Amino acid sequence: MLKEKVYRTMIELTNNKITSKMLQHIMTSRISKSFIPSYKQFYRIDITEVSKELDEFPTLQTFFTRKLMTEARPIASNEIVSPVDAKIESFGNITVQQKFRVKGKNYSLQDLLGKEEHAKRYEEGQFIVFYLSPADYHRIHSPLDATVLRQYVLGNHSYPVNQLGLTYGKQPLSHNYRLVTELSATCGNAAFIKVGAMFVNSIKLTNTTEQWTKGEEVGYFEFGSTVIMLFEKDCVTFLNNVQRNASIRVGEAFADVL
């Protein structure tokens, strides 16, 4: 399709270090503080749950990575809860060929995870994709009680992972800059993948220990993006609230252990 080709070309021409640095400079500059009220109004952000007053944020980037009041995100008693505020972009089964399908495209687990030995573990398992919009809270929380087996970074660039990017982009999930965390829990292993946003590859960890506790903060996106979770075969079952385009918040249950 011509539209798809033009879109890919535009993104590849603008996805470079210069535009990345420009965006970071603008977002972190003191002058960006003046953009916060209009940003909050445009995206209809609820500031009653934010831990600071609006004028206490020195830059737009600090508002983007804002913390919330502790009671703003209660953690469900279920074993598996949402790690982010997001929209459920896609979910389903992973085929025997180690692929899953998002927006009509097949994604290879080996490309996503980097090694066949890691990918094979999730063959015939399940996946779920959480998309964070610019309006969302961008702190990342642990989805379950688990031990970190390994963490590693893959990919050099980031392509858009919004609806347009997923539809017209060229494999944005499996080729974007991403931080992969493999977790060991009572239900088996789970892959917890943070995908970098367009232009900037900025994912920060706030918990660098080997133990994660369900609901605790483990990191944040400096410029937002997507989270993918993979589960081993016969590990979990999704709850009824897991529907395409459904909104979900940190701490809300989305799956039960089998």
Short mmCIF file of C-alpha atoms in Angstrom, two decimals:
data_model
loop_
_atom_site.label_atom_id
_atom_site.label_comp_id
_atom_site.label_asym_id
_atom_site.label_seq_id
_atom_site.Cartn_x
_atom_site.Cartn_y
_atom_site.Cartn_z
CA MET A 1 0.00 0.00 0.00
CA LEU A 2 1.22 3.51 -0.87
CA LYS A 3 -0.05 4.89 2.45
CA GLU A 4 1.91 2.28 4.39
CA LYS A 5 5.11 2.95 2.40
CA VAL A 6 4.88 6.73 2.87
CA TYR A 7 4.24 6.33 6.59
CA ARG A 8 7.24 4.04 7.09
CA THR A 9 9.51 6.36 5.12
CA MET A 10 8.43 9.40 7.13
CA ILE A 11 9.11 7.64 10.43
CA GLU A 12 12.51 6.30 9.38
CA LEU A 13 13.61 9.75 8.18
CA THR A 14 12.68 11.40 11.46
CA ASN A 15 13.70 8.63 13.84
CA ASN A 16 17.26 9.72 14.59
CA LYS A 17 19.49 11.12 17.33
CA ILE A 18 18.91 14.75 16.34
CA THR A 19 15.12 14.63 16.67
CA SER A 20 15.46 12.56 19.83
CA LYS A 21 17.74 15.15 21.43
CA MET A 22 15.47 17.99 20.32
CA LEU A 23 12.42 16.36 21.87
CA GLN A 24 14.25 15.61 25.10
CA HIS A 25 15.57 19.16 25.28
CA ILE A 26 12.11 20.69 24.84
CA MET A 27 10.43 18.35 27.34
CA THR A 28 13.07 18.89 30.02
CA SER A 29 13.57 22.64 29.58
CA ARG A 30 12.29 25.13 32.14
CA ILE A 31 10.16 26.81 29.49
CA SER A 32 8.17 23.56 29.08
CA LYS A 33 6.65 24.21 32.53
CA SER A 34 4.33 26.71 30.84
CA PHE A 35 2.93 23.89 28.65
CA ILE A 36 1.72 21.83 31.63
CA PRO A 37 -1.73 23.46 32.13
CA SER A 38 -2.65 23.16 28.46
CA TYR A 39 -1.27 19.60 28.30
CA LYS A 40 -3.38 18.65 31.33
CA GLN A 41 -6.48 20.29 29.81
CA PHE A 42 -6.00 18.83 26.32
CA TYR A 43 -5.63 15.26 27.64
CA ARG A 44 -8.20 15.72 30.43
CA ILE A 45 -5.81 14.49 33.10
CA ASP A 46 -7.29 14.04 36.58
CA ILE A 47 -4.93 15.98 38.83
CA THR A 48 -6.84 15.20 42.04
CA GLU A 49 -4.92 11.91 42.28
CA VAL A 50 -1.49 13.43 41.54
CA SER A 51 0.96 13.57 44.46
CA LYS A 52 2.00 17.21 43.78
CA GLU A 53 0.31 20.46 42.91
CA LEU A 54 0.51 21.38 39.23
CA ASP A 55 2.84 24.34 39.79
CA GLU A 56 5.34 22.13 41.67
CA PHE A 57 6.44 20.37 38.48
CA PRO A 58 9.50 22.18 37.03
CA THR A 59 9.15 20.73 33.49
CA LEU A 60 6.63 19.01 31.28
CA GLN A 61 8.69 15.83 31.45
CA THR A 62 8.43 15.70 35.25
CA PHE A 63 4.66 16.08 34.96
CA PHE A 64 4.57 13.32 32.34
CA THR A 65 6.35 10.97 34.79
CA ARG A 66 4.26 12.17 37.75
CA LYS A 67 3.66 10.00 40.79
CA LEU A 68 0.18 9.46 42.18
CA MET A 69 -1.14 9.40 45.73
CA THR A 70 -0.71 5.96 47.29
CA GLU A 71 -4.45 5.34 47.61
CA ALA A 72 -5.09 6.27 43.95
CA ARG A 73 -4.31 2.76 42.69
CA PRO A 74 -5.53 0.02 45.07
CA ILE A 75 -4.03 -3.40 44.34
CA ALA A 76 -6.46 -6.29 43.77
CA SER A 77 -6.06 -9.52 45.74
CA ASN A 78 -5.73 -11.57 42.53
CA GLU A 79 -2.26 -12.95 41.79
CA ILE A 80 -1.86 -10.98 38.53
CA VAL A 81 -2.69 -7.29 38.13
CA SER A 82 -2.17 -4.61 35.52
CA PRO A 83 1.33 -3.08 35.60
CA VAL A 84 0.23 0.18 33.95
CA ASP A 85 -2.62 2.54 33.23
CA ALA A 86 -3.39 1.73 29.62
CA LYS A 87 -5.72 0.51 26.93
CA ILE A 88 -5.70 -3.20 26.14
CA GLU A 89 -4.50 -3.10 22.56
CA SER A 90 -4.54 -6.84 21.90
CA PHE A 91 -4.44 -10.22 23.61
CA GLY A 92 -4.68 -13.88 22.73
CA ASN A 93 -2.82 -17.10 22.12
CA ILE A 94 0.71 -17.60 20.82
CA THR A 95 0.86 -20.15 18.02
CA VAL A 96 3.09 -23.19 17.84
CA GLN A 97 5.21 -21.21 15.37
CA GLN A 98 6.01 -18.83 18.25
CA LYS A 99 3.99 -15.97 16.80
CA PHE A 100 1.19 -13.74 18.01
CA ARG A 101 -1.09 -11.45 16.04
CA VAL A 102 -1.66 -7.72 16.58
CA LYS A 103 -3.66 -5.50 14.20
CA GLY A 104 -3.53 -8.15 11.47
CA LYS A 105 0.26 -8.59 11.69
CA ASN A 106 2.19 -11.61 12.93
CA TYR A 107 5.02 -11.01 15.38
CA SER A 108 7.84 -13.45 15.98
CA LEU A 109 8.67 -14.21 19.60
CA GLN A 110 12.28 -14.81 18.67
CA ASP A 111 12.53 -11.30 17.23
CA LEU A 112 10.79 -9.86 20.27
CA LEU A 113 12.86 -11.72 22.88
CA GLY A 114 16.12 -11.98 20.98
CA LYS A 115 16.84 -15.71 21.36
CA GLU A 116 15.07 -18.89 20.29
CA GLU A 117 15.62 -20.48 23.70
CA HIS A 118 13.74 -17.63 25.35
CA ALA A 119 10.98 -17.66 22.74
CA LYS A 120 10.35 -21.41 22.92
CA ARG A 121 9.34 -21.10 26.56
CA TYR A 122 6.18 -19.19 25.56
CA GLU A 123 5.14 -21.41 22.66
CA GLU A 124 1.36 -21.98 22.82
CA GLY A 125 1.17 -19.56 25.74
CA GLN A 126 -0.71 -16.27 25.92
CA PHE A 127 0.10 -12.60 25.35
CA ILE A 128 -1.39 -9.23 26.17
CA VAL A 129 -0.42 -5.77 24.86
CA PHE A 130 -1.00 -2.60 26.92
CA TYR A 131 -0.82 0.75 25.09
CA LEU A 132 -0.11 3.91 27.10
CA SER A 133 -1.43 7.16 25.63
CA PRO A 134 0.10 10.59 26.36
CA ALA A 135 -2.69 11.14 28.89
CA ASP A 136 -1.86 8.08 30.98
CA TYR A 137 0.10 7.71 34.19
CA HIS A 138 3.51 6.44 33.01
CA ARG A 139 4.91 4.70 36.06
CA ILE A 140 5.33 0.91 35.71
CA HIS A 141 4.40 -1.48 38.53
CA SER A 142 5.04 -5.14 39.13
CA PRO A 143 2.16 -7.29 37.84
CA LEU A 144 2.83 -10.10 40.34
CA ASP A 145 5.09 -11.36 43.10
CA ALA A 146 8.12 -12.70 41.25
CA THR A 147 11.86 -13.21 41.04
CA VAL A 148 13.76 -11.51 38.22
CA LEU A 149 15.59 -14.16 36.17
CA ARG A 150 17.20 -11.81 33.66
CA GLN A 151 16.91 -8.30 32.21
CA TYR A 152 18.32 -7.15 28.89
CA VAL A 153 17.91 -4.46 26.25
CA LEU A 154 17.20 -5.07 22.54
CA GLY A 155 16.74 -2.74 19.56
CA ASN A 156 18.37 0.57 18.68
CA HIS A 157 15.48 2.71 17.48
CA SER A 158 11.85 3.29 18.36
CA TYR A 159 8.88 3.46 16.02
CA PRO A 160 5.35 4.55 16.96
CA VAL A 161 3.25 1.96 18.75
CA ASN A 162 -0.07 3.79 18.70
CA GLN A 163 -2.93 2.51 16.55
CA LEU A 164 -1.51 4.15 13.41
CA GLY A 165 1.91 2.67 14.08
CA LEU A 166 0.56 -0.81 14.72
CA THR A 167 -1.50 -0.66 11.54
CA TYR A 168 1.03 0.87 9.12
CA GLY A 169 4.37 0.50 10.87
CA LYS A 170 6.80 -2.29 10.03
CA GLN A 171 6.93 -4.64 13.04
CA PRO A 172 7.15 -1.86 15.66
CA LEU A 173 6.80 -4.26 18.60
CA SER A 174 9.48 -6.78 17.71
CA HIS A 175 12.04 -4.30 16.39
CA ASN A 176 11.68 -1.29 18.71
CA TYR A 177 14.06 -0.47 21.52
CA ARG A 178 12.81 -2.55 24.45
CA LEU A 179 13.73 -3.64 27.94
CA VAL A 180 12.91 -7.30 28.54
CA THR A 181 12.45 -8.66 32.05
CA GLU A 182 11.90 -12.38 32.53
CA LEU A 183 10.14 -13.24 35.76
CA SER A 184 9.71 -16.46 37.71
CA ALA A 185 6.47 -16.75 39.67
CA THR A 186 4.18 -19.44 41.10
CA CYS A 187 2.42 -19.79 37.74
CA GLY A 188 5.68 -20.29 35.84
CA ASN A 189 7.75 -17.83 33.84
CA ALA A 190 6.43 -14.57 32.42
CA ALA A 191 8.11 -12.09 30.07
CA PHE A 192 7.52 -8.43 30.91
CA ILE A 193 8.54 -6.25 27.96
CA LYS A 194 8.71 -2.46 28.02
CA VAL A 195 8.73 -1.00 24.48
CA GLY A 196 10.32 2.40 23.81
CA ALA A 197 8.27 5.27 22.43
CA MET A 198 8.75 7.08 19.13
CA PHE A 199 12.05 9.01 18.89
CA VAL A 200 13.29 8.31 22.43
CA ASN A 201 14.49 5.11 24.07
CA SER A 202 14.03 6.19 27.64
CA ILE A 203 12.87 3.52 30.09
CA LYS A 204 14.07 3.97 33.66
CA LEU A 205 14.21 1.24 36.34
CA THR A 206 13.46 2.16 39.94
CA ASN A 207 13.74 -1.38 41.31
CA THR A 208 17.00 -3.05 40.36
CA THR A 209 16.73 -5.92 42.86
CA GLU A 210 15.90 -9.53 42.01
CA GLN A 211 12.62 -9.51 43.92
CA TRP A 212 9.44 -7.83 42.72
CA THR A 213 6.34 -7.41 44.87
CA LYS A 214 2.94 -7.18 43.22
CA GLY A 215 1.88 -3.55 42.83
CA GLU A 216 5.20 -1.92 43.70
CA GLU A 217 6.73 0.60 41.31
CA VAL A 218 9.56 -0.92 39.25
CA GLY A 219 10.21 1.79 36.67
CA TYR A 220 8.76 4.42 34.39
CA PHE A 221 8.63 5.60 30.78
CA GLU A 222 10.15 9.05 30.38
CA PHE A 223 8.18 9.48 27.17
CA GLY A 224 5.65 6.64 27.27
CA SER A 225 4.84 3.67 25.10
CA THR A 226 3.74 0.05 25.39
CA VAL A 227 4.02 -2.97 27.68
CA ILE A 228 3.75 -6.57 26.48
CA MET A 229 3.31 -9.56 28.77
CA LEU A 230 3.89 -13.18 27.72
CA PHE A 231 2.84 -16.20 29.75
CA GLU A 232 3.79 -19.85 29.44
CA LYS A 233 1.30 -22.47 28.25
CA ASP A 234 -1.39 -23.42 30.78
CA CYS A 235 -0.25 -20.67 33.14
CA VAL A 236 -3.07 -18.10 33.21
CA THR A 237 -6.59 -17.39 32.06
CA PHE A 238 -7.71 -13.86 31.19
CA LEU A 239 -10.64 -12.34 33.08
CA ASN A 240 -13.83 -10.98 31.51
CA ASN A 241 -12.56 -7.39 31.71
CA VAL A 242 -9.87 -8.20 29.14
CA GLN A 243 -11.39 -6.83 25.96
CA ARG A 244 -9.81 -5.02 23.02
CA ASN A 245 -9.73 -1.24 23.56
CA ALA A 246 -10.82 -1.62 27.19
CA SER A 247 -9.16 0.70 29.69
CA ILE A 248 -7.34 -0.75 32.67
CA ARG A 249 -5.43 0.80 35.56
CA VAL A 250 -2.51 -0.19 37.75
CA GLY A 251 -3.53 -2.80 40.31
CA GLU A 252 -6.67 -4.00 38.53
CA ALA A 253 -6.78 -7.77 38.01
CA PHE A 254 -6.70 -9.01 34.42
CA ALA A 255 -5.80 -12.71 34.78
CA ASP A 256 -6.01 -15.62 37.18
CA VAL A 257 -3.49 -18.40 37.65
CA LEU A 258 -4.62 -21.82 36.39
#
